mmCIF file of C-alpha atoms in Angstrom:
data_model
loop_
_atom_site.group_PDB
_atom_site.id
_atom_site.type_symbol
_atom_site.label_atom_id
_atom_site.label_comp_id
_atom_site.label_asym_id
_atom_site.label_seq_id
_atom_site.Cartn_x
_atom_site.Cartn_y
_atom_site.Cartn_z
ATOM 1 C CA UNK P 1 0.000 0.000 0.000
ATOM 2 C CA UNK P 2 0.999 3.522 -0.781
ATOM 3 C CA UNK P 3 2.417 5.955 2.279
ATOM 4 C CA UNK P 4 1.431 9.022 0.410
ATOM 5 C CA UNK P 5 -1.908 10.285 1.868
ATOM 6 C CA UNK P 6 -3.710 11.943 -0.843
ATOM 7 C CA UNK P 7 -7.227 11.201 0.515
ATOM 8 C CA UNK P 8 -6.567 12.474 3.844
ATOM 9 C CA UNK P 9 -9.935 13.413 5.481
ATOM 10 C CA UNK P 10 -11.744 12.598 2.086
ATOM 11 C CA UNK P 11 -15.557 10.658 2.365
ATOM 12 C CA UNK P 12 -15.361 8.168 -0.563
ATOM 13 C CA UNK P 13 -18.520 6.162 -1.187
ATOM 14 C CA UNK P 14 -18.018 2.450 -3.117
ATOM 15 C CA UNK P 15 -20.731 0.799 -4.696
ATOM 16 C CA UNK P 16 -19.738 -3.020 -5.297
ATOM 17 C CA UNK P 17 -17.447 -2.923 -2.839
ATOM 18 C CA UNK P 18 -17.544 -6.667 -1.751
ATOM 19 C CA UNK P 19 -16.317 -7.627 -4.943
ATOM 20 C CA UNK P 20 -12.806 -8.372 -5.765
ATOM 21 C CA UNK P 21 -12.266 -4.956 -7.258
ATOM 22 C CA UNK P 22 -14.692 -2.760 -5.099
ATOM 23 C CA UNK P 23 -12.367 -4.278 -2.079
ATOM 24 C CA UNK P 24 -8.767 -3.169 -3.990
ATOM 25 C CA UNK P 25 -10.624 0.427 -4.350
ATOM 26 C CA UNK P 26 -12.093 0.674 -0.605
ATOM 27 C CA UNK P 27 -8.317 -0.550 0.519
ATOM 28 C CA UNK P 28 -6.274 1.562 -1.036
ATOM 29 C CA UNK P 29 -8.833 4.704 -0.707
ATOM 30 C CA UNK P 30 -8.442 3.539 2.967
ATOM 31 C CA UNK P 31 -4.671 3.462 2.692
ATOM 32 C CA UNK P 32 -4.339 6.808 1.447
ATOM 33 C CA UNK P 33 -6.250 8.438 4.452
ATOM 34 C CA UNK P 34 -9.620 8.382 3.001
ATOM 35 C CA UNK P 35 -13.010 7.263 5.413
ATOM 36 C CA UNK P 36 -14.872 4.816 3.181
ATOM 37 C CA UNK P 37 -18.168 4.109 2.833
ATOM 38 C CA UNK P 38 -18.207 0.074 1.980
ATOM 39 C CA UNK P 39 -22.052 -0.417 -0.265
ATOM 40 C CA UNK P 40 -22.764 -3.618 -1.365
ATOM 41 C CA UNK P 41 -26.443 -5.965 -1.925
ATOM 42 C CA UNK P 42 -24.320 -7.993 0.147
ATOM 43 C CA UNK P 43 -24.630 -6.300 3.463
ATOM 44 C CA UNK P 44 -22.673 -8.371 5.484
ATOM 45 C CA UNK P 45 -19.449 -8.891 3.272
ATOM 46 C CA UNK P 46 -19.582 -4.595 2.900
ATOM 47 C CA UNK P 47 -19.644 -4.337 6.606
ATOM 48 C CA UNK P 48 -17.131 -7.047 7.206
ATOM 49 C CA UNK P 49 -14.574 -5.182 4.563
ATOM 50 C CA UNK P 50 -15.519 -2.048 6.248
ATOM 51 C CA UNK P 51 -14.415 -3.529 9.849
ATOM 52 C CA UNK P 52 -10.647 -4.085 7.927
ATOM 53 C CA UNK P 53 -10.145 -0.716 7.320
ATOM 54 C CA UNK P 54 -10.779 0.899 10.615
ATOM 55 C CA UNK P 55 -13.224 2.579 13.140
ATOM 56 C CA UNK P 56 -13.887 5.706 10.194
ATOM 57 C CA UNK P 57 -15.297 2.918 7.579
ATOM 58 C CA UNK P 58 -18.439 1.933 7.396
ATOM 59 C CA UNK P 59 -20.516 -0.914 5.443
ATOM 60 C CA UNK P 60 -23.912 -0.688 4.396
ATOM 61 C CA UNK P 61 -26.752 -2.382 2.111
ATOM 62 C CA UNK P 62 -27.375 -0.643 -1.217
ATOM 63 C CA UNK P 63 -28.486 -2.134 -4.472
ATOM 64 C CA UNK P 64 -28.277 0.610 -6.521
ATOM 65 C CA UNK P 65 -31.511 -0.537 -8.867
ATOM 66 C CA UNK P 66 -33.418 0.567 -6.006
ATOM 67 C CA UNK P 67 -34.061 4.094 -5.936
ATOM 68 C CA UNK P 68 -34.732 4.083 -1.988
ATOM 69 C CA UNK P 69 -31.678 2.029 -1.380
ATOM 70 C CA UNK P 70 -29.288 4.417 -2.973
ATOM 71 C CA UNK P 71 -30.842 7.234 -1.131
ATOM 72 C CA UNK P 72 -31.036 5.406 2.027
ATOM 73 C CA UNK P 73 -27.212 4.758 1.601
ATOM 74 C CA UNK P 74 -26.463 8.629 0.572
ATOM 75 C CA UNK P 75 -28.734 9.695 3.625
ATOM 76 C CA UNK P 76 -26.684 7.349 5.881
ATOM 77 C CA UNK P 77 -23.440 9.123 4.784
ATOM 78 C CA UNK P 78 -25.023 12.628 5.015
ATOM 79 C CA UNK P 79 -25.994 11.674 8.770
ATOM 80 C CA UNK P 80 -22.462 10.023 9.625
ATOM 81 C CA UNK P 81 -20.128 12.456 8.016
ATOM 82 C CA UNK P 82 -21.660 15.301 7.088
ATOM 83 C CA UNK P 83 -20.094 15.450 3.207
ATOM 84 C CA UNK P 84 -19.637 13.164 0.346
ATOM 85 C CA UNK P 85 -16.113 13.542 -1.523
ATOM 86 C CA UNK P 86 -16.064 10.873 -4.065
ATOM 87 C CA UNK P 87 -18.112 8.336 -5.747
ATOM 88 C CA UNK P 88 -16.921 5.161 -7.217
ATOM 89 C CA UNK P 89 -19.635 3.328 -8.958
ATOM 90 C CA UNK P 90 -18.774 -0.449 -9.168
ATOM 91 C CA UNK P 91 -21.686 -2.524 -8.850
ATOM 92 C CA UNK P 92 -21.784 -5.093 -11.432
ATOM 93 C CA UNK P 93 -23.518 -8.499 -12.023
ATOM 94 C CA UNK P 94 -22.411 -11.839 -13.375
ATOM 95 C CA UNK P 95 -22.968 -10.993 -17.290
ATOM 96 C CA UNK P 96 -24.614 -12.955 -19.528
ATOM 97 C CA UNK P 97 -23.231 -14.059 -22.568
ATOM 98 C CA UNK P 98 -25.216 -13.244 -25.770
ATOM 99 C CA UNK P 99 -26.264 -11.258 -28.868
ATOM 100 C CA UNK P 100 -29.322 -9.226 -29.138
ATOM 101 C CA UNK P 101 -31.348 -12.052 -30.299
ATOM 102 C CA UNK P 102 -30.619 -14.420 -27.919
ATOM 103 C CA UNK P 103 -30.384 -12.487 -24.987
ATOM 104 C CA UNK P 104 -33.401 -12.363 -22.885
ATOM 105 C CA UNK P 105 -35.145 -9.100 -22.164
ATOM 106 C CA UNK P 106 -34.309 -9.979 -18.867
ATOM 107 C CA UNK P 107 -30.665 -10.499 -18.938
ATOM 108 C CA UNK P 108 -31.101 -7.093 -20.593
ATOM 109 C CA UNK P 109 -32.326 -5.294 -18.521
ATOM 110 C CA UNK P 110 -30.494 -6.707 -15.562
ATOM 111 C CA UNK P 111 -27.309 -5.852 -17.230
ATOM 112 C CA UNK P 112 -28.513 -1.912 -18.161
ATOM 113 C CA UNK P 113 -30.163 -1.746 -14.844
ATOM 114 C CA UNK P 114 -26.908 -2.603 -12.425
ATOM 115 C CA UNK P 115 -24.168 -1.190 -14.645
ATOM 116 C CA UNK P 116 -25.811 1.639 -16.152
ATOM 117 C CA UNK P 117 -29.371 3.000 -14.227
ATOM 118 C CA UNK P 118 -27.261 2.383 -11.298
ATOM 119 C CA UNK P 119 -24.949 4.863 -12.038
ATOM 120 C CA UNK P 120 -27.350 7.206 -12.817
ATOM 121 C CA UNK P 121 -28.746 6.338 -9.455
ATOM 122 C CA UNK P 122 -25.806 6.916 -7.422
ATOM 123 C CA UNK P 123 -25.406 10.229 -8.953
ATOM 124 C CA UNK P 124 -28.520 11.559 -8.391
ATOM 125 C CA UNK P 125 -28.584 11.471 -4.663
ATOM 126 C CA UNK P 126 -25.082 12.188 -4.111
ATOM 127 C CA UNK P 127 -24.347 15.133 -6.381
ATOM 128 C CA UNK P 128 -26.792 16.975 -4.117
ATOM 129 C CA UNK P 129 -24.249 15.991 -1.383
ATOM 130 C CA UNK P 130 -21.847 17.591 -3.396
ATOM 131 C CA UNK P 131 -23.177 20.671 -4.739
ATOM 132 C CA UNK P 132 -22.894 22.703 -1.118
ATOM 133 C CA UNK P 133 -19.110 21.889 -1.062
ATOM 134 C CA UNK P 134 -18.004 23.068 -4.064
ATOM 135 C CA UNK P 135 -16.180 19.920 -5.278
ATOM 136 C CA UNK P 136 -16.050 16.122 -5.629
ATOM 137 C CA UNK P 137 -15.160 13.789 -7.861
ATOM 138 C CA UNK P 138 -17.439 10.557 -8.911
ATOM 139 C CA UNK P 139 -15.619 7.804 -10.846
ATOM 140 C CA UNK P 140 -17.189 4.993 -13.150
ATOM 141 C CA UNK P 141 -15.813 1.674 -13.608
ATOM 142 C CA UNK P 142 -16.418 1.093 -17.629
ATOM 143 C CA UNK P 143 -14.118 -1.464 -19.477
ATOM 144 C CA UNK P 144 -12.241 -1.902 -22.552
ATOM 145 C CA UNK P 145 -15.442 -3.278 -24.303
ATOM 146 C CA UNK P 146 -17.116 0.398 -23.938
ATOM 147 C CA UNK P 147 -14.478 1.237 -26.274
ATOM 148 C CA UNK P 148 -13.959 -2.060 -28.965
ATOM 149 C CA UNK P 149 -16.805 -4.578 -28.694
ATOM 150 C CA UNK P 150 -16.629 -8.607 -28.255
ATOM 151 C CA UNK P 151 -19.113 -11.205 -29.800
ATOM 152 C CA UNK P 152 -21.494 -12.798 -27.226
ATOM 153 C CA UNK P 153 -21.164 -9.410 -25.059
ATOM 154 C CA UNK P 154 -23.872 -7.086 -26.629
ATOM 155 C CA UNK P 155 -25.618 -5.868 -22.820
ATOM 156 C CA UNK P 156 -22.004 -5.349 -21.578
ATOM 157 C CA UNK P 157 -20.290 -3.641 -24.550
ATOM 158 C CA UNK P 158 -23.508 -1.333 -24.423
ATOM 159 C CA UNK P 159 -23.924 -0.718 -20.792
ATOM 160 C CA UNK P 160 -20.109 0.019 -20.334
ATOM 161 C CA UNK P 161 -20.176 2.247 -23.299
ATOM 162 C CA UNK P 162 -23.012 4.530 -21.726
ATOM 163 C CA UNK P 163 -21.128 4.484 -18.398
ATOM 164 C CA UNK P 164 -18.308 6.508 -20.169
ATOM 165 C CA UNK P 165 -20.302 8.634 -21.444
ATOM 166 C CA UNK P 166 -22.652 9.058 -18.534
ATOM 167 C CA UNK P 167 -19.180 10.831 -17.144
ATOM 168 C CA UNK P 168 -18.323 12.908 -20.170
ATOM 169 C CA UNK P 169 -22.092 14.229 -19.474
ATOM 170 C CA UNK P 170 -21.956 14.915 -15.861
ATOM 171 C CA UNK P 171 -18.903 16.496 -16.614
ATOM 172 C CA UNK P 172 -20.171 19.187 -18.235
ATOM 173 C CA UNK P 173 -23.118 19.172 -16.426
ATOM 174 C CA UNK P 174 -21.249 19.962 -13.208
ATOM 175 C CA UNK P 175 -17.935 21.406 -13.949
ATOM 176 C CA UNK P 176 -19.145 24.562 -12.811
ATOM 177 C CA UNK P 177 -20.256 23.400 -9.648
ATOM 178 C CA UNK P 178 -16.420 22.121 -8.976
ATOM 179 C CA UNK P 179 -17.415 18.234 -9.557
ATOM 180 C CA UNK P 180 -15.351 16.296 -11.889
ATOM 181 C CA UNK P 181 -16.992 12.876 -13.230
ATOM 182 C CA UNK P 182 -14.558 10.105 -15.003
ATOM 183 C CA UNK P 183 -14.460 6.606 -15.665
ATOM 184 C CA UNK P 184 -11.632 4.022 -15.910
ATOM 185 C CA UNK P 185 -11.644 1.176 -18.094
ATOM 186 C CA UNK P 186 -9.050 -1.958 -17.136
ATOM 187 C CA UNK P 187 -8.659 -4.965 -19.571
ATOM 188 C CA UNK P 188 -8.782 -8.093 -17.993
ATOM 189 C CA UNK P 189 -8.067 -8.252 -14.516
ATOM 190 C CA UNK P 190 -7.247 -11.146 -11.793
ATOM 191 C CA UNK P 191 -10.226 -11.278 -10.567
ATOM 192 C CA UNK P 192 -12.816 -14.175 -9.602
ATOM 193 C CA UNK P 193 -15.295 -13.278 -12.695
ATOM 194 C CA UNK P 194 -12.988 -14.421 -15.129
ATOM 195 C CA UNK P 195 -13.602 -18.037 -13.517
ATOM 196 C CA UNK P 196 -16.787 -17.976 -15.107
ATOM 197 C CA UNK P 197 -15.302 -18.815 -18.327
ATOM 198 C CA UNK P 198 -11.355 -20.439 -16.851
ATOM 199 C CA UNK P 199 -11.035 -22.875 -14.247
ATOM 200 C CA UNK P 200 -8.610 -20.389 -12.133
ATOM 201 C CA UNK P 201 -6.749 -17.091 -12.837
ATOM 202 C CA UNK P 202 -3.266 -18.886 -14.031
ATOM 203 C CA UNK P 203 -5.539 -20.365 -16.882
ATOM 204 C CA UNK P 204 -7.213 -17.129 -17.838
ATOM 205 C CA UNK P 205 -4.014 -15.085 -17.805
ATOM 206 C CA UNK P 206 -2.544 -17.677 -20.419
ATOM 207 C CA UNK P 207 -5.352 -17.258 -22.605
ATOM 208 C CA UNK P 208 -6.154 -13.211 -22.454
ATOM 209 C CA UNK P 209 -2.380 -12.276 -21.867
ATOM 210 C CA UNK P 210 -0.844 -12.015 -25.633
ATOM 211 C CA UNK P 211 -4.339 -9.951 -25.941
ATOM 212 C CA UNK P 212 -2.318 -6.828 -24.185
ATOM 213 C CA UNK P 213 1.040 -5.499 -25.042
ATOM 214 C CA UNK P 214 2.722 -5.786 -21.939
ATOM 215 C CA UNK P 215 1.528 -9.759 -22.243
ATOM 216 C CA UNK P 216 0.012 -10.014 -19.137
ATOM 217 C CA UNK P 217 -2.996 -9.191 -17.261
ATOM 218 C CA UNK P 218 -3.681 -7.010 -14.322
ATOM 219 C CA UNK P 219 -3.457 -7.264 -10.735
ATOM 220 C CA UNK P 220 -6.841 -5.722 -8.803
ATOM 221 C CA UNK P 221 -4.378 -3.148 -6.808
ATOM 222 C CA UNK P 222 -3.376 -2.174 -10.292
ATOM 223 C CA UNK P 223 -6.566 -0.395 -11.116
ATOM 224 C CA UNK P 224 -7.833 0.518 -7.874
ATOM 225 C CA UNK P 225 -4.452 2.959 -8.184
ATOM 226 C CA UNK P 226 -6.061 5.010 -11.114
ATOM 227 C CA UNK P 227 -8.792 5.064 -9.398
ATOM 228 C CA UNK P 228 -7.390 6.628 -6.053
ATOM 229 C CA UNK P 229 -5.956 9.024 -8.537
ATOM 230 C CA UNK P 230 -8.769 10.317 -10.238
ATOM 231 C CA UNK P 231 -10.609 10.666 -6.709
ATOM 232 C CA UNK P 232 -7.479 12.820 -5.151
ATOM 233 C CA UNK P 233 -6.312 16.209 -5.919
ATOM 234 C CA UNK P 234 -3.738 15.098 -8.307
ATOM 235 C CA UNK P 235 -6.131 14.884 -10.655
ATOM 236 C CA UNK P 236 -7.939 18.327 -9.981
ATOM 237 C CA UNK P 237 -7.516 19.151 -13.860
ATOM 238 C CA UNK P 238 -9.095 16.123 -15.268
ATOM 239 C CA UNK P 239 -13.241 15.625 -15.711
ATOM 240 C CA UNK P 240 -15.238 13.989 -18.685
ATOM 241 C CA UNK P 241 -12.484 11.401 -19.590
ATOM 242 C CA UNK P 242 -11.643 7.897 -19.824
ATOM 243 C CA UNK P 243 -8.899 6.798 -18.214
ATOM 244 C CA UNK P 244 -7.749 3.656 -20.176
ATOM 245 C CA UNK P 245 -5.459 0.929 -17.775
ATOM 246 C CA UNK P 246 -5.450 -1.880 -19.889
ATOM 247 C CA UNK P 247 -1.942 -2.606 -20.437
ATOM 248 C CA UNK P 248 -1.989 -1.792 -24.364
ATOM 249 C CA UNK P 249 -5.484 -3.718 -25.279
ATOM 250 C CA UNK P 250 -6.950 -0.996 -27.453
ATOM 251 C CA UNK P 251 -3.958 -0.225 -28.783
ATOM 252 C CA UNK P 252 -3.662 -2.842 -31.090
#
């Protein structure tokens, strides 16, 4: 873990945060001073993550394709801390593999409704947060496939491809109001989805590593270090972009 403290005194709010990623980003937001507020469907995995990190962490329940949750979760932050700093949406589901034809309006919807309406979601109630401050910074966890799409992957390609430019829109919605929005999109990353489709990480990194030019693919710490990045001062100059880690992916 970094010793630099960039998010000293910072609020950061994680949805997905029980998740392989949503834990690198709540650890290392942690790490670099920041109190972090752990959200996750799974209550009790957010709250157990949230007892790692120290007394100023806290878990709670959201699903962000409830409107109520979300704003029950925002509230809860209001009445704890008083402020809201930064947002990183995460939430994700297990996606389903399929083209428009064979994907169910279900599995559709599912996919737009997590990724996508959640964002939207989060944003509403905690830009309001925001707004009396003068600043904050929300961050979107897109992908690669928002950028170059991948057969059998129509709901994600589309959902993660909105999420970026959900940010480019809040952007400009709010630059005036001192509130930068991004995303970040990794290519593959160690992480336990990927054994949907490999029977365990060493497998999947053989197969998808020649796919990147630095022939490998990333560690969770990896991204969750953009991420802490866009969320700190460091990046005070940056709003309504993409931040591509993907170790070369789109590039060729």
């Amino acid at each position: 873990m970094p010793e630099m403290k960039r998010l000293s005194s910072k609020v950061i709010l994680i949805t997905g945060a029980a998740s392989d990623l949503g834990a690198a980003f709540a650890r290392r937001c942690s790490a670099e001073g920041a109190s972090v507020i752990c959200t996750d469907i799974d209550d009790g995995a957010a709250k157990a993550l949230a007892g790692t990190l120290g007394d100023g962490s806290i878990g709670l329940h959201c699903d962000v394709t409830d409107a109520a949750s979300v704003r029950r979760a925002v509230k809860a932050t209001q009445d704890r801390y008083g402020k809201l700093d930064g947002v990183v949406h995460n939430a994700a589901i297990a996606t389903e593999d399929g083209t428009v034809v064979s994907l169910s309006e279900k599995q559709w919807r599912q996919e737009i409704d997590v990724t996508l309406t959640g964002a939207f979601l989060v944003c509403k109630h905690a830009i309001p947060l925001m707004e009396p401050q003068g600043s904050g910074s929300i961050v979107f966890i897109a992908s690669t496939y928002g950028h170059v799409a991948a057969p059998q992957s129509a709901a994600y390609c589309a959902a993660k491809a909105g999420l970026i430019h959900l940010a480019k829109a809040i952007a400009a919605d709010y630059a005036l109001a001192g509130i930068r929005a991004n995303s970040v999109s990794p290519g593959a990353v160690k992480t336990n989805r990927l054994l949907k489709r490999w029977p365990d990480l060493d497998a999947a990194e053989t197969a998808l590593a020649s796919a990147h030019l630095l022939n490998r693919i990333a560690e969770p710490d990896e991204i969750a270090g953009a991420v802490a990045y866009l969320l700190s001062p460091d990046s005070a100059f940056v709003t309504g972009t993409d931040l591509l880690v993907d170790g070369g992916f789109t590039a060729i």
